[in-house]
Every structure is written in structure tokens, then in C-alpha cells.
């Protein structure tokens, strides 16, 4: 098989609605082999990149958040709020890297991130870590068992704006989850079970139910739950002695971060799978790379190479650009690898929107 051309068996025909049936796409072994061989020397997480990036993002974000609350001049407050959104958004997205880091890589990074970002933003890594790995399992990606997948491109047109805008309710939902349900769950076991199964995962699939934590994870998860609960209760008391403005501004910035992330999630995949198990190549082609530099603003921490990430989940974010360049050069234009590259966010949104308006067979 010529590694610079798309294998004939990867060109599965469209269904009656004109879309490619991803579950019928076999693996492009030349692409998988090239990806593994060309990235062996760049597959280790570098602490000199991870630590400064996370710490600076969080420091800038919290400083700008303080400015948005304290500045009395409106334009200064708004500029601070915008800076806070982008900086905290970047800091928060390290939760994705944490879910893929080897347990022995970057000692202390998970704990530090949870103390500095995860718990203060009421999104401890337990909400993403274990469930996200299900999203990368070959037999579960795109199925009903995947917490991070819905066939959005096959749904009704109104599902897209609801999908994005519901994220604006995240601050309220997180306060309730950790400030109300968590303490009540201590005395009401059935509520604790429901809260764990339904409201402890950053999931978009409403059918997903989280399984009980493994024994080796329980103490680590308990630490995060207690921290998030104590912080949420503290935040809920602030209107009584600081007034409502600080909490409302912080909630507004957090809501903007959540909406921004939901919009990025909307274009991270093509969302065209109808529930069947898929090969690694099919998962890659149902995912999205946006190689343009500016895409790093709305898809930071390597997430503009989301398809490549699904091809090489353990590759650290700082290596994805180099990996994409190497593999693209090796396989060439028109290859299977090249098919996952897209020009930007809005063309992708338009593609998914058009798909929701198409007729179903």
C-alpha cells in the first residue's frame, strides 16, 4: 500500500443520506505505522513546558479575574474579564492532558493543578480523568457507552444552539453539585449514588452512567470531592459578606469559559457516527485537526490537533504540532491523514449545521 495515497478500502461509500459510514472504514495501517515511528523521540511530557504554561495561565487568569471584580472603570473591567476568560480557559484545559499523563510522569502536577485550577473552578480532575479514557477506547468511542459523544450531526437543527448555550449554566450546576448535593449525599446514600452516576462527569451523553470508583482511586477522588465541596460552600457564603457582585462576575467569566469550551467541543469531531464501534482510522476521520496557528486561541493546549490526538492519545500537547508536520510531510497531500485537516471553526460549524438540516433516510 502506497503510504501517500488513501487506501481503497478506506473510501467507504456513503449511506442513503449521502454521508460516509465511519463504522465501515478499515484501519489505514500505513498511517498508523508512520504515526508511531515518526513520533518516538517526542513522546515524553516535558516538565519545563507543562509547569510554566499551567502556572502562568492560572496566575494571569486569576489576576485578570480580580481586575474584573475590582476595577471601577468599565472598559478596564471588561478587558480584564476577556483576559480572564482566555487565560482560565487555557489553564482549565490542562485537565485533558492530566487524563492522558502516565502516573509517573510530571510528579506533583495532578495535585498542583487540582489545588490551583481544578478545585477553585469546581472542576476537579475526577470529573474528566477516568471517563475520558472511555472516549479513547476503540470499542466504545462513538457508542452509547461513550460519555463524550453524541451524533450531533444527525440530530435536529435546534440541538446545536442548545448544546452550546446550556454550558452557560455550568457555574450554577457546579455550585449545586459540590455545594449542595455533595454534603447532602453524606446523609442520603441514594442521593450520593445518583450524584456520582449522573453529575460527577463532564459528559455530553445524557445516557452515560458512571460506574463506582475503583478502590485505588477512592482516596484521591475523596480529596478532590472534599476540596470542591468546601470551596463551593465558601463561595455560596460570599454574597452575605462581600455582596453579590464578586460572585456574579466570577460566575459570568466561568460561564464564558464553559461556552467557549462547548463551542470548541462542537468542532472537535464531525459527530457522524450512529453508535457502531469504529476502527482507530475511523475515529481519526471522525475527528478534527485545524493546523492553522490562530486555532490555538480557541483550541489551546494542543486541542487544535484533536484528530491526531485520537491517533496518538499519549503524545503530549507540546509535541502535536511537530508530529503533525512530520506525518503530513511523510504521507503527503491526499492521504488518509490529510483528510482530517479542516480550515477553521466556522466552516466546521456550518458543516454540522447543514448536516442537521439534511433529510434522513
Short mmCIF file of C-alpha atoms in Angstrom, two decimals, residues 70-284:
data_model
loop_
_atom_site.label_atom_id
_atom_site.label_comp_id
_atom_site.label_asym_id
_atom_site.label_seq_id
_atom_site.Cartn_x
_atom_site.Cartn_y
_atom_site.Cartn_z
CA UNK A 70 -12.15 45.41 41.45
CA UNK A 71 -11.73 47.85 38.56
CA UNK A 72 -14.29 50.64 38.67
CA UNK A 73 -13.59 51.86 35.13
CA UNK A 74 -15.91 49.81 32.86
CA UNK A 75 -13.51 49.32 29.95
CA UNK A 76 -10.73 48.15 32.25
CA UNK A 77 -13.08 45.72 33.93
CA UNK A 78 -14.24 44.34 30.54
CA UNK A 79 -10.69 43.97 29.23
CA UNK A 80 -9.74 42.16 32.43
CA UNK A 81 -12.76 39.89 32.07
CA UNK A 82 -11.81 38.95 28.50
CA UNK A 83 -8.22 38.21 29.52
CA UNK A 84 -9.52 36.11 32.42
CA UNK A 85 -11.72 34.05 30.11
CA UNK A 86 -8.90 33.10 27.76
CA UNK A 87 -6.27 32.55 30.46
CA UNK A 88 -8.52 30.47 32.71
CA UNK A 89 -9.77 28.57 29.66
CA UNK A 90 -6.20 27.56 28.85
CA UNK A 91 -5.42 26.69 32.46
CA UNK A 92 -8.59 24.61 32.76
CA UNK A 93 -7.88 22.60 29.60
CA UNK A 94 -4.86 21.01 31.24
CA UNK A 95 -7.48 18.67 32.67
CA UNK A 96 -7.34 16.97 29.28
CA UNK A 97 -3.59 16.45 29.49
CA UNK A 98 -3.88 15.10 33.03
CA UNK A 99 -6.22 12.36 31.84
CA UNK A 100 -3.50 11.06 29.50
CA UNK A 101 -0.38 11.57 31.59
CA UNK A 102 1.33 8.41 32.76
CA UNK A 103 1.05 8.05 36.52
CA UNK A 104 4.82 8.50 36.93
CA UNK A 105 5.11 11.46 34.55
CA UNK A 106 5.37 15.00 35.96
CA UNK A 107 5.32 14.18 39.70
CA UNK A 108 3.04 16.52 41.61
CA UNK A 109 1.43 18.07 38.52
CA UNK A 110 -2.01 16.49 39.03
CA UNK A 111 -2.16 17.56 42.66
CA UNK A 112 -0.91 21.07 41.92
CA UNK A 113 -3.37 21.51 39.05
CA UNK A 114 -6.29 20.40 41.22
CA UNK A 115 -5.29 22.76 44.04
CA UNK A 116 -4.63 25.72 41.75
CA UNK A 117 -7.22 25.27 38.99
CA UNK A 118 -9.50 22.25 39.30
CA UNK A 119 -10.91 22.76 42.78
CA UNK A 120 -11.12 26.59 42.63
CA UNK A 121 -13.03 26.29 39.33
CA UNK A 122 -15.13 23.43 40.75
CA UNK A 123 -13.96 21.07 38.01
CA UNK A 124 -11.57 18.65 39.79
CA UNK A 125 -9.85 16.16 37.53
CA UNK A 126 -12.03 13.29 38.77
CA UNK A 127 -14.80 14.73 36.57
CA UNK A 128 -12.78 14.03 33.45
CA UNK A 129 -9.85 11.71 34.09
CA UNK A 130 -11.27 8.17 34.11
CA UNK A 131 -14.37 8.84 31.96
CA UNK A 132 -12.29 10.50 29.25
CA UNK A 133 -10.27 7.34 28.77
CA UNK A 134 -13.52 5.58 27.78
CA UNK A 135 -13.78 8.10 24.93
CA UNK A 136 -10.50 6.72 23.55
CA UNK A 137 -11.34 3.02 23.78
CA UNK A 138 -11.67 1.57 20.30
CA UNK A 139 -14.80 -0.43 21.07
CA UNK A 140 -16.57 2.37 22.96
CA UNK A 141 -15.79 5.59 21.07
CA UNK A 142 -18.94 6.96 19.47
CA UNK A 143 -21.20 4.38 21.12
CA UNK A 144 -23.82 4.83 23.82
CA UNK A 145 -21.13 3.98 26.39
CA UNK A 146 -19.02 6.99 25.38
CA UNK A 147 -19.62 9.89 27.83
CA UNK A 148 -18.23 12.43 25.37
CA UNK A 149 -20.08 11.59 22.18
CA UNK A 150 -23.45 12.33 20.67
CA UNK A 151 -24.34 12.06 16.96
CA UNK A 152 -24.88 15.82 16.80
CA UNK A 153 -24.60 15.93 13.01
CA UNK A 154 -27.54 13.50 12.80
CA UNK A 155 -29.79 15.36 15.22
CA UNK A 156 -32.29 18.20 14.77
CA UNK A 157 -31.09 21.77 13.92
CA UNK A 158 -32.19 23.17 17.27
CA UNK A 159 -29.92 20.70 19.08
CA UNK A 160 -26.76 22.67 18.19
CA UNK A 161 -27.57 26.04 19.84
CA UNK A 162 -28.96 24.22 22.87
CA UNK A 163 -25.79 22.12 23.06
CA UNK A 164 -23.63 25.27 23.18
CA UNK A 165 -25.81 27.55 25.29
CA UNK A 166 -26.59 25.01 28.02
CA UNK A 167 -22.93 25.32 29.00
CA UNK A 168 -23.71 28.82 30.29
CA UNK A 169 -25.46 27.12 33.20
CA UNK A 170 -22.24 25.40 34.27
CA UNK A 171 -21.46 27.75 37.22
CA UNK A 172 -24.88 27.14 38.74
CA UNK A 173 -24.69 23.41 38.12
CA UNK A 174 -21.22 23.10 39.65
CA UNK A 175 -22.21 25.09 42.74
CA UNK A 176 -25.22 22.82 43.23
CA UNK A 177 -23.19 19.67 42.58
CA UNK A 178 -20.45 20.43 45.08
CA UNK A 179 -22.11 22.87 47.46
CA UNK A 180 -25.48 21.13 47.84
CA UNK A 181 -25.51 17.54 46.55
CA UNK A 182 -22.11 16.61 47.98
CA UNK A 183 -22.88 17.48 51.62
CA UNK A 184 -26.44 16.13 51.39
CA UNK A 185 -25.04 12.91 49.94
CA UNK A 186 -23.20 12.31 53.21
CA UNK A 187 -26.54 11.70 54.94
CA UNK A 188 -28.63 10.47 51.98
CA UNK A 189 -26.85 7.48 50.34
CA UNK A 190 -29.28 7.20 47.36
CA UNK A 191 -28.61 10.85 46.52
CA UNK A 192 -24.87 10.23 46.77
CA UNK A 193 -25.22 7.36 44.28
CA UNK A 194 -27.21 9.46 41.80
CA UNK A 195 -24.82 12.38 42.13
CA UNK A 196 -21.88 10.13 41.33
CA UNK A 197 -23.52 8.37 38.40
CA UNK A 198 -25.15 11.40 36.77
CA UNK A 199 -23.40 14.59 37.93
CA UNK A 200 -19.73 13.76 38.51
CA UNK A 201 -18.57 13.60 34.91
CA UNK A 202 -18.01 16.28 32.28
CA UNK A 203 -20.19 14.31 29.88
CA UNK A 204 -22.35 15.35 26.95
CA UNK A 205 -24.05 11.97 26.52
CA UNK A 206 -27.23 12.02 28.66
CA UNK A 207 -27.35 8.21 28.62
CA UNK A 208 -23.98 7.83 30.32
CA UNK A 209 -23.94 6.46 33.87
CA UNK A 210 -20.66 6.46 35.75
CA UNK A 211 -19.56 3.28 37.44
CA UNK A 212 -18.31 3.22 41.06
CA UNK A 213 -14.72 4.33 41.52
CA UNK A 214 -12.05 1.69 41.72
CA UNK A 215 -10.56 1.03 45.14
CA UNK A 216 -7.18 2.52 44.20
CA UNK A 217 -8.82 5.80 43.15
CA UNK A 218 -11.17 6.39 46.07
CA UNK A 219 -8.85 8.30 48.41
CA UNK A 220 -7.65 10.51 45.56
CA UNK A 221 -11.20 11.19 44.47
CA UNK A 222 -12.29 11.84 48.07
CA UNK A 223 -9.61 14.50 48.42
CA UNK A 224 -10.93 16.27 45.32
CA UNK A 225 -14.58 15.95 46.35
CA UNK A 226 -13.96 17.36 49.82
CA UNK A 227 -11.92 20.22 48.40
CA UNK A 228 -14.54 21.10 45.78
CA UNK A 229 -17.36 20.86 48.32
CA UNK A 230 -15.65 23.09 50.89
CA UNK A 231 -14.79 25.66 48.23
CA UNK A 232 -18.32 25.65 46.77
CA UNK A 233 -19.87 26.19 50.20
CA UNK A 234 -17.42 29.03 50.82
CA UNK A 235 -18.36 30.67 47.50
CA UNK A 236 -22.05 30.39 48.36
CA UNK A 237 -21.45 32.35 51.56
CA UNK A 238 -19.65 35.27 49.88
CA UNK A 239 -22.79 37.29 48.97
CA UNK A 240 -23.52 37.65 52.70
CA UNK A 241 -20.25 39.44 53.44
CA UNK A 242 -18.95 40.62 50.04
CA UNK A 243 -22.19 41.31 48.24
CA UNK A 244 -23.38 39.63 45.04
CA UNK A 245 -21.13 41.41 42.54
CA UNK A 246 -17.90 39.37 43.01
CA UNK A 247 -19.71 36.05 42.76
CA UNK A 248 -21.78 37.14 39.75
CA UNK A 249 -18.74 38.42 37.87
CA UNK A 250 -16.81 35.23 38.61
CA UNK A 251 -19.82 33.17 37.53
CA UNK A 252 -20.11 35.18 34.31
CA UNK A 253 -16.45 34.60 33.45
CA UNK A 254 -16.76 30.91 34.29
CA UNK A 255 -19.87 30.66 32.12
CA UNK A 256 -17.99 32.27 29.23
CA UNK A 257 -15.17 29.75 29.66
CA UNK A 258 -17.71 26.90 29.62
CA UNK A 259 -19.48 28.20 26.50
CA UNK A 260 -16.15 28.70 24.74
CA UNK A 261 -15.15 25.14 25.59
CA UNK A 262 -18.50 23.79 24.44
CA UNK A 263 -18.12 25.57 21.12
CA UNK A 264 -14.65 24.02 20.76
CA UNK A 265 -16.14 20.64 21.63
CA UNK A 266 -18.75 21.13 18.91
CA UNK A 267 -16.00 21.20 16.28
CA UNK A 268 -13.64 18.64 17.85
CA UNK A 269 -15.42 15.85 15.92
CA UNK A 270 -17.71 15.53 12.93
CA UNK A 271 -20.22 13.70 15.16
CA UNK A 272 -21.38 11.49 12.32
CA UNK A 273 -21.21 8.07 13.96
CA UNK A 274 -24.55 6.39 14.58
CA UNK A 275 -23.49 4.26 17.54
CA UNK A 276 -21.42 1.50 15.96
CA UNK A 277 -17.90 0.63 17.14
CA UNK A 278 -15.20 2.18 14.95
CA UNK A 279 -11.61 1.44 13.98
CA UNK A 280 -8.80 3.81 15.01
CA UNK A 281 -8.72 5.23 11.47
CA UNK A 282 -12.49 5.77 11.52
CA UNK A 283 -12.20 7.59 14.85
CA UNK A 284 -9.43 9.71 13.36
#
